[in-house]
mmCIF file of C-alpha atoms in Angstrom:
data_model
loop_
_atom_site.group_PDB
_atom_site.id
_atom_site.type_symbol
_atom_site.label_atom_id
_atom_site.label_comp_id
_atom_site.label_asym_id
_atom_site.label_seq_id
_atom_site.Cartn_x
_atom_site.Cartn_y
_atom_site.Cartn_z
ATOM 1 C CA UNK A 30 -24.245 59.961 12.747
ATOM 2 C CA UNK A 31 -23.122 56.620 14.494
ATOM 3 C CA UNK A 32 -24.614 54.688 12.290
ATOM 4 C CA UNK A 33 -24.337 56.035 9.198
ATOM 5 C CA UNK A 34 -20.461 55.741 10.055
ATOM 6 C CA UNK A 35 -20.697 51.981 10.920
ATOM 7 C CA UNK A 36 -22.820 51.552 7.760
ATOM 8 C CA UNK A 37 -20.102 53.235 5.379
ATOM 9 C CA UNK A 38 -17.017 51.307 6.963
ATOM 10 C CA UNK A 39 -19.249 47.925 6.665
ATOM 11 C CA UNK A 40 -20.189 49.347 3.180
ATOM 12 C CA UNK A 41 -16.102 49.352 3.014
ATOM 13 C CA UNK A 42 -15.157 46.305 4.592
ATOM 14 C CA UNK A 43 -17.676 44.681 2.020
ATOM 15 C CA UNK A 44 -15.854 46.239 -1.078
ATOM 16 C CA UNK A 45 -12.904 45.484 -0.266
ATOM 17 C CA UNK A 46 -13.923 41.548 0.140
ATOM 18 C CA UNK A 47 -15.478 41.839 -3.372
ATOM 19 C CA UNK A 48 -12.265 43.584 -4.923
ATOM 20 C CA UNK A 49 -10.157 40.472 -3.540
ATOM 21 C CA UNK A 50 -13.022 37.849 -4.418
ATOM 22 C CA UNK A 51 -12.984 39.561 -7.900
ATOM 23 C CA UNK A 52 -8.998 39.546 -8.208
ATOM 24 C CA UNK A 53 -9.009 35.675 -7.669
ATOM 25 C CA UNK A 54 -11.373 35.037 -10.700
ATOM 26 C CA UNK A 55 -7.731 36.389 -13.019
ATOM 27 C CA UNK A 56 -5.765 33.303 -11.315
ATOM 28 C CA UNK A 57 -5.094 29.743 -11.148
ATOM 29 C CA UNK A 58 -6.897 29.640 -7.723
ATOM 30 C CA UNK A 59 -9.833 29.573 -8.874
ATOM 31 C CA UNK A 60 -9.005 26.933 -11.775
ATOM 32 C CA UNK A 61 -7.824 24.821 -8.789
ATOM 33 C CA UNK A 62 -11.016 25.125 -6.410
ATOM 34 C CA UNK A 63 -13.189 24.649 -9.749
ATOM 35 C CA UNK A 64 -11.095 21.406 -10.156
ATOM 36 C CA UNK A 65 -11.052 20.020 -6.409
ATOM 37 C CA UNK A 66 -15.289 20.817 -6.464
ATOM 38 C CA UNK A 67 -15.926 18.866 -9.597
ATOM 39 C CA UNK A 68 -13.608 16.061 -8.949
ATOM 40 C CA UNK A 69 -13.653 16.046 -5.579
ATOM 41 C CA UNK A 70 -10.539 15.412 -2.957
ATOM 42 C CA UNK A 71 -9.911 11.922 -0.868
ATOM 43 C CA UNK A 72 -8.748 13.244 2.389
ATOM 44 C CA UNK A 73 -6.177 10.464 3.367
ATOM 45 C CA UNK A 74 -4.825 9.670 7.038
ATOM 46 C CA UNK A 75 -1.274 8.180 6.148
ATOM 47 C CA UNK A 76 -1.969 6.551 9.570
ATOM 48 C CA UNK A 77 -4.678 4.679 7.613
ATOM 49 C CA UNK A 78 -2.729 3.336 4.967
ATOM 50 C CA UNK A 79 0.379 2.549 7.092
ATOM 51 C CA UNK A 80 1.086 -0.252 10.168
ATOM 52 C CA UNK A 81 4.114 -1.684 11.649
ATOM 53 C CA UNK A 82 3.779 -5.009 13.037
ATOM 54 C CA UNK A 83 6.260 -7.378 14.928
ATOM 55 C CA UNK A 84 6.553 -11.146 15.649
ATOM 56 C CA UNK A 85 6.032 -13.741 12.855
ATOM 57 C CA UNK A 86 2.689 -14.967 14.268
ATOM 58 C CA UNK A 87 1.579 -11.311 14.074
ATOM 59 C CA UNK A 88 3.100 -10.842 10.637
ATOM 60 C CA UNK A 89 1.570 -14.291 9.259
ATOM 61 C CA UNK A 90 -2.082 -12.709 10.798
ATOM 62 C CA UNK A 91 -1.937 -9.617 8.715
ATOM 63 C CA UNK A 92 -0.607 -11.237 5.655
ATOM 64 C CA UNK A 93 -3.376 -13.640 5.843
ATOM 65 C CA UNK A 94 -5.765 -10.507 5.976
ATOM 66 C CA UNK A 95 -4.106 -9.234 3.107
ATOM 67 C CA UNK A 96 -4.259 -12.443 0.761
ATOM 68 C CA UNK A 97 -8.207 -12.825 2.204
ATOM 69 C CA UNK A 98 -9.033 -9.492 0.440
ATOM 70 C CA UNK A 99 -6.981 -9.687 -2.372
ATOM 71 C CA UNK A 100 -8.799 -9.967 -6.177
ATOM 72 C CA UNK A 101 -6.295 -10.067 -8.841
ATOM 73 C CA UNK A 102 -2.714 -10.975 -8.260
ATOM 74 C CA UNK A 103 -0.406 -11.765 -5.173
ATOM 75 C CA UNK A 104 3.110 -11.907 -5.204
ATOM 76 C CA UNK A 105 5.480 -13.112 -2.835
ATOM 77 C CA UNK A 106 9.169 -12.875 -2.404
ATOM 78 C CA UNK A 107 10.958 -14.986 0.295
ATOM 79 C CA UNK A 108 13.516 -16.975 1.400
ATOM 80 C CA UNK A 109 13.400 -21.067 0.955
ATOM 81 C CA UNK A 110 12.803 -20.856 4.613
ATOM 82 C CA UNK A 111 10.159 -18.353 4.758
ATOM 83 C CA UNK A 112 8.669 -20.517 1.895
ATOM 84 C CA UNK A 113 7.944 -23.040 3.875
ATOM 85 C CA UNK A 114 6.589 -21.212 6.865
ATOM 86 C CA UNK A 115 4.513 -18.796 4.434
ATOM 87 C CA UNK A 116 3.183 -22.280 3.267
ATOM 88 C CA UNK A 117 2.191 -23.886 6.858
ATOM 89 C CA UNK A 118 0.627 -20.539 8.092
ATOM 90 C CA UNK A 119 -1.057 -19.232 4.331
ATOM 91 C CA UNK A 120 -1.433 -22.033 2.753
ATOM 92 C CA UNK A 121 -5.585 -22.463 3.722
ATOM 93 C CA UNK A 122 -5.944 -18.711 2.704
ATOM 94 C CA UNK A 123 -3.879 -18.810 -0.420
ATOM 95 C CA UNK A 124 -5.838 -22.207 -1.756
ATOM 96 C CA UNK A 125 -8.900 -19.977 -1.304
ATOM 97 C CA UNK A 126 -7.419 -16.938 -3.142
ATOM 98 C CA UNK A 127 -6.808 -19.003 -6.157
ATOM 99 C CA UNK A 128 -10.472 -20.508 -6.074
ATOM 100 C CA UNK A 129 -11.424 -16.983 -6.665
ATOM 101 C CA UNK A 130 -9.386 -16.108 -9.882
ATOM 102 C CA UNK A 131 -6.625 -14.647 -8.007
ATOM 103 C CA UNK A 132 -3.291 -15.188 -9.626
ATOM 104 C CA UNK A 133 -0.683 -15.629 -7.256
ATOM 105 C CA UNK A 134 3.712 -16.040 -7.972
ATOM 106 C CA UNK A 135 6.615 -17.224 -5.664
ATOM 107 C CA UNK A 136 9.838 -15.986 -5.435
ATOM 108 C CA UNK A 137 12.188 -18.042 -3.637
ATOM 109 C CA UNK A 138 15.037 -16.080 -2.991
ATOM 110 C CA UNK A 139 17.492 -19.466 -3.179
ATOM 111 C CA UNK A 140 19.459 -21.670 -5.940
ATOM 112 C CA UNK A 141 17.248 -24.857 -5.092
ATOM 113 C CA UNK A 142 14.003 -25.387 -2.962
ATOM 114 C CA UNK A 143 13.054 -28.600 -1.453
ATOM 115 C CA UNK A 144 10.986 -30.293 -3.393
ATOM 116 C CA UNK A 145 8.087 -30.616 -1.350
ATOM 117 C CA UNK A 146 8.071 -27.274 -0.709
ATOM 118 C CA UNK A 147 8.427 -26.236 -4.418
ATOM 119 C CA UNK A 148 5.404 -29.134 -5.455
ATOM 120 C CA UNK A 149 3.288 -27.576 -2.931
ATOM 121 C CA UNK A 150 3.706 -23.635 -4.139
ATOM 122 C CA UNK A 151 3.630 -24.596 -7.804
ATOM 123 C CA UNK A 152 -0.379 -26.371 -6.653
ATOM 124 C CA UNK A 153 -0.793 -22.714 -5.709
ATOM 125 C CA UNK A 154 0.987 -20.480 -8.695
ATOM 126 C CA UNK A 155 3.760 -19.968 -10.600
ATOM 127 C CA UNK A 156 7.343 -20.602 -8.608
ATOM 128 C CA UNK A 157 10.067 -18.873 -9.354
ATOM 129 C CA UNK A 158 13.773 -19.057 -8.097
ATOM 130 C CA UNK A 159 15.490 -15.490 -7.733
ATOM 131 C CA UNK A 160 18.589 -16.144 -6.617
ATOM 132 C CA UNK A 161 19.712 -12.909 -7.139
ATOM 133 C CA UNK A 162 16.930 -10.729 -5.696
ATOM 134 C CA UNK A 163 17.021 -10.831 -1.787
ATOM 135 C CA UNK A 164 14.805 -9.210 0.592
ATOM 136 C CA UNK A 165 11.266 -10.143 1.673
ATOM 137 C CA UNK A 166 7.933 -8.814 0.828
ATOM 138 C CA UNK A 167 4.396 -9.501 -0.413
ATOM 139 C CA UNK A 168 2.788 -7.438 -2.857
ATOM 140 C CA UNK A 169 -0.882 -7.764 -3.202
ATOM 141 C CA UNK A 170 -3.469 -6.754 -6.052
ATOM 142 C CA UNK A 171 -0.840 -3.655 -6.723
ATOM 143 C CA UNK A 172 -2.246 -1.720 -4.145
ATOM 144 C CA UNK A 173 -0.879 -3.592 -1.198
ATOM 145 C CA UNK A 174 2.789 -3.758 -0.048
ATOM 146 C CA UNK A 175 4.376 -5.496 2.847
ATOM 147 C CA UNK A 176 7.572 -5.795 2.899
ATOM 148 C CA UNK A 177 9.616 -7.525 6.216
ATOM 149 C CA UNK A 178 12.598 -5.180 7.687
ATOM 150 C CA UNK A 179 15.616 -7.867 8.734
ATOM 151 C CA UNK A 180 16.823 -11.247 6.872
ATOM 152 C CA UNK A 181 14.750 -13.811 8.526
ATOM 153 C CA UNK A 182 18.227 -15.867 8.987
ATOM 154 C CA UNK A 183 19.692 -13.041 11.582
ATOM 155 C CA UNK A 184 16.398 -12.259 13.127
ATOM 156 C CA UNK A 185 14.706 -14.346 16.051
ATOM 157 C CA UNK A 186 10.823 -15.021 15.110
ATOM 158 C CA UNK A 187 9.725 -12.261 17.769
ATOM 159 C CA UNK A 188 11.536 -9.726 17.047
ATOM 160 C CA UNK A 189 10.908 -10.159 13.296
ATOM 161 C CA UNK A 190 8.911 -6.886 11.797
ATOM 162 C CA UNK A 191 7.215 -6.119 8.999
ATOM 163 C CA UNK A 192 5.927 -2.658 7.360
ATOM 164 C CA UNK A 193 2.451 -2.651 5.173
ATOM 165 C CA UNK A 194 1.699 0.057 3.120
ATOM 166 C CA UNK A 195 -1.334 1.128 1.139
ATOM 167 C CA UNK A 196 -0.332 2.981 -1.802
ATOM 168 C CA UNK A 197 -0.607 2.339 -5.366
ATOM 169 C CA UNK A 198 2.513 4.601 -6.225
ATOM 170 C CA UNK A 199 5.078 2.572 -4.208
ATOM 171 C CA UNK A 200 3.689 -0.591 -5.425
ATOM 172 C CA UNK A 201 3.346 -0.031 -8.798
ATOM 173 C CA UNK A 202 7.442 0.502 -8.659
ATOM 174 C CA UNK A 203 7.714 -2.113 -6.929
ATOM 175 C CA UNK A 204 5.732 -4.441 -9.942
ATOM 176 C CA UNK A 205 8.056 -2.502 -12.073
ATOM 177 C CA UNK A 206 11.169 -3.716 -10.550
ATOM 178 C CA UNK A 207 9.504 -7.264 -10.284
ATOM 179 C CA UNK A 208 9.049 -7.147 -13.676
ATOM 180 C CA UNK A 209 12.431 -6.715 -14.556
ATOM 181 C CA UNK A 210 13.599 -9.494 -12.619
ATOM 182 C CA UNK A 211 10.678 -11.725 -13.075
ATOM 183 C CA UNK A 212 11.362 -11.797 -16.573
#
């Protein structure tokens, strides 16, 4: 008699699981998983695609990383003084990027650039003068963004920080926007 209880309420349990299994075939559930199985699903660690990093040395390190993997384009806005430092510390990597096909643009957030300075980027890529767009950041092969958090005029070289981020959604506004002004 035991048994033949626990049989019928397992008999139970198990209908009941098919009833709800059969309810989700009637929704958009199932659409979904049928979706995510065929297509698949990139699980992403923000913590992958994000970094923080202070100090210009640092900063010039991971740029350099950047500009060594990039394949298609690299832009980068700046200051007439980070020009020049962007030139002492990327220059080697940047020569090589271009050797590869990669296509790279300056903006110089200033009315007039030394000259030197301005022969040198224009070896690189195209130069451009934005006097009217200020901030700093690199954008590389739309995918990449880094993007530095103080004016490097009011900031002390050590205490200077930068954000990178991986995503093709904040970077592809931000070629939007650069397209705009870029003209």
């Amino acid at each position: 008699e035991v048994l033949e209880r626990v049989k019928k309420r397992i008999r139970e349990d198990a209908e009941r699981q098919v009833t709800i299994v059969e309810g989700i075939k009637d929704t958009d559930v199932l659409n979904e998983l049928i979706s995510l199985h065929s297509k698949g699903v990139d699980m992403v660690d923000p913590s992958d695609l994000t970094s923080a990093v202070k100090g210009r040395g640092n900063i010039h390190t991971h740029l350099e990383s950047l500009i060594k993997g990039a394949q298609e384009n690299i832009t980068i806005v700046t200051s007439a003084q980070g020009a020049e430092r962007k030139l002492n510390a990327l220059e080697r990597s940047l020569k090589k990027a271009k050797s590869r096909g990669v296509k790279i643009r300056f903006g110089v957030n200033a009315k007039k650039l030394d000259s030197e300075v301005e022969s040198r980027l224009a070896q690189l890529g195209e130069v451009k003068l934005l006097s009217n767009l200020a901030g700093r950041f690199i954008l590389v092969d739309n995918d990449n963004l880094f993007f530095m958090l103080m004016d490097d005029a009011q900031v002390h070289e050590s205490y200077d920080t930068g954000v990178w981020v991986q995503t093709k959604h904040f970077s592809n506004a931000v070629q939007t926007m650069l397209g705009k002004v870029w003209g």
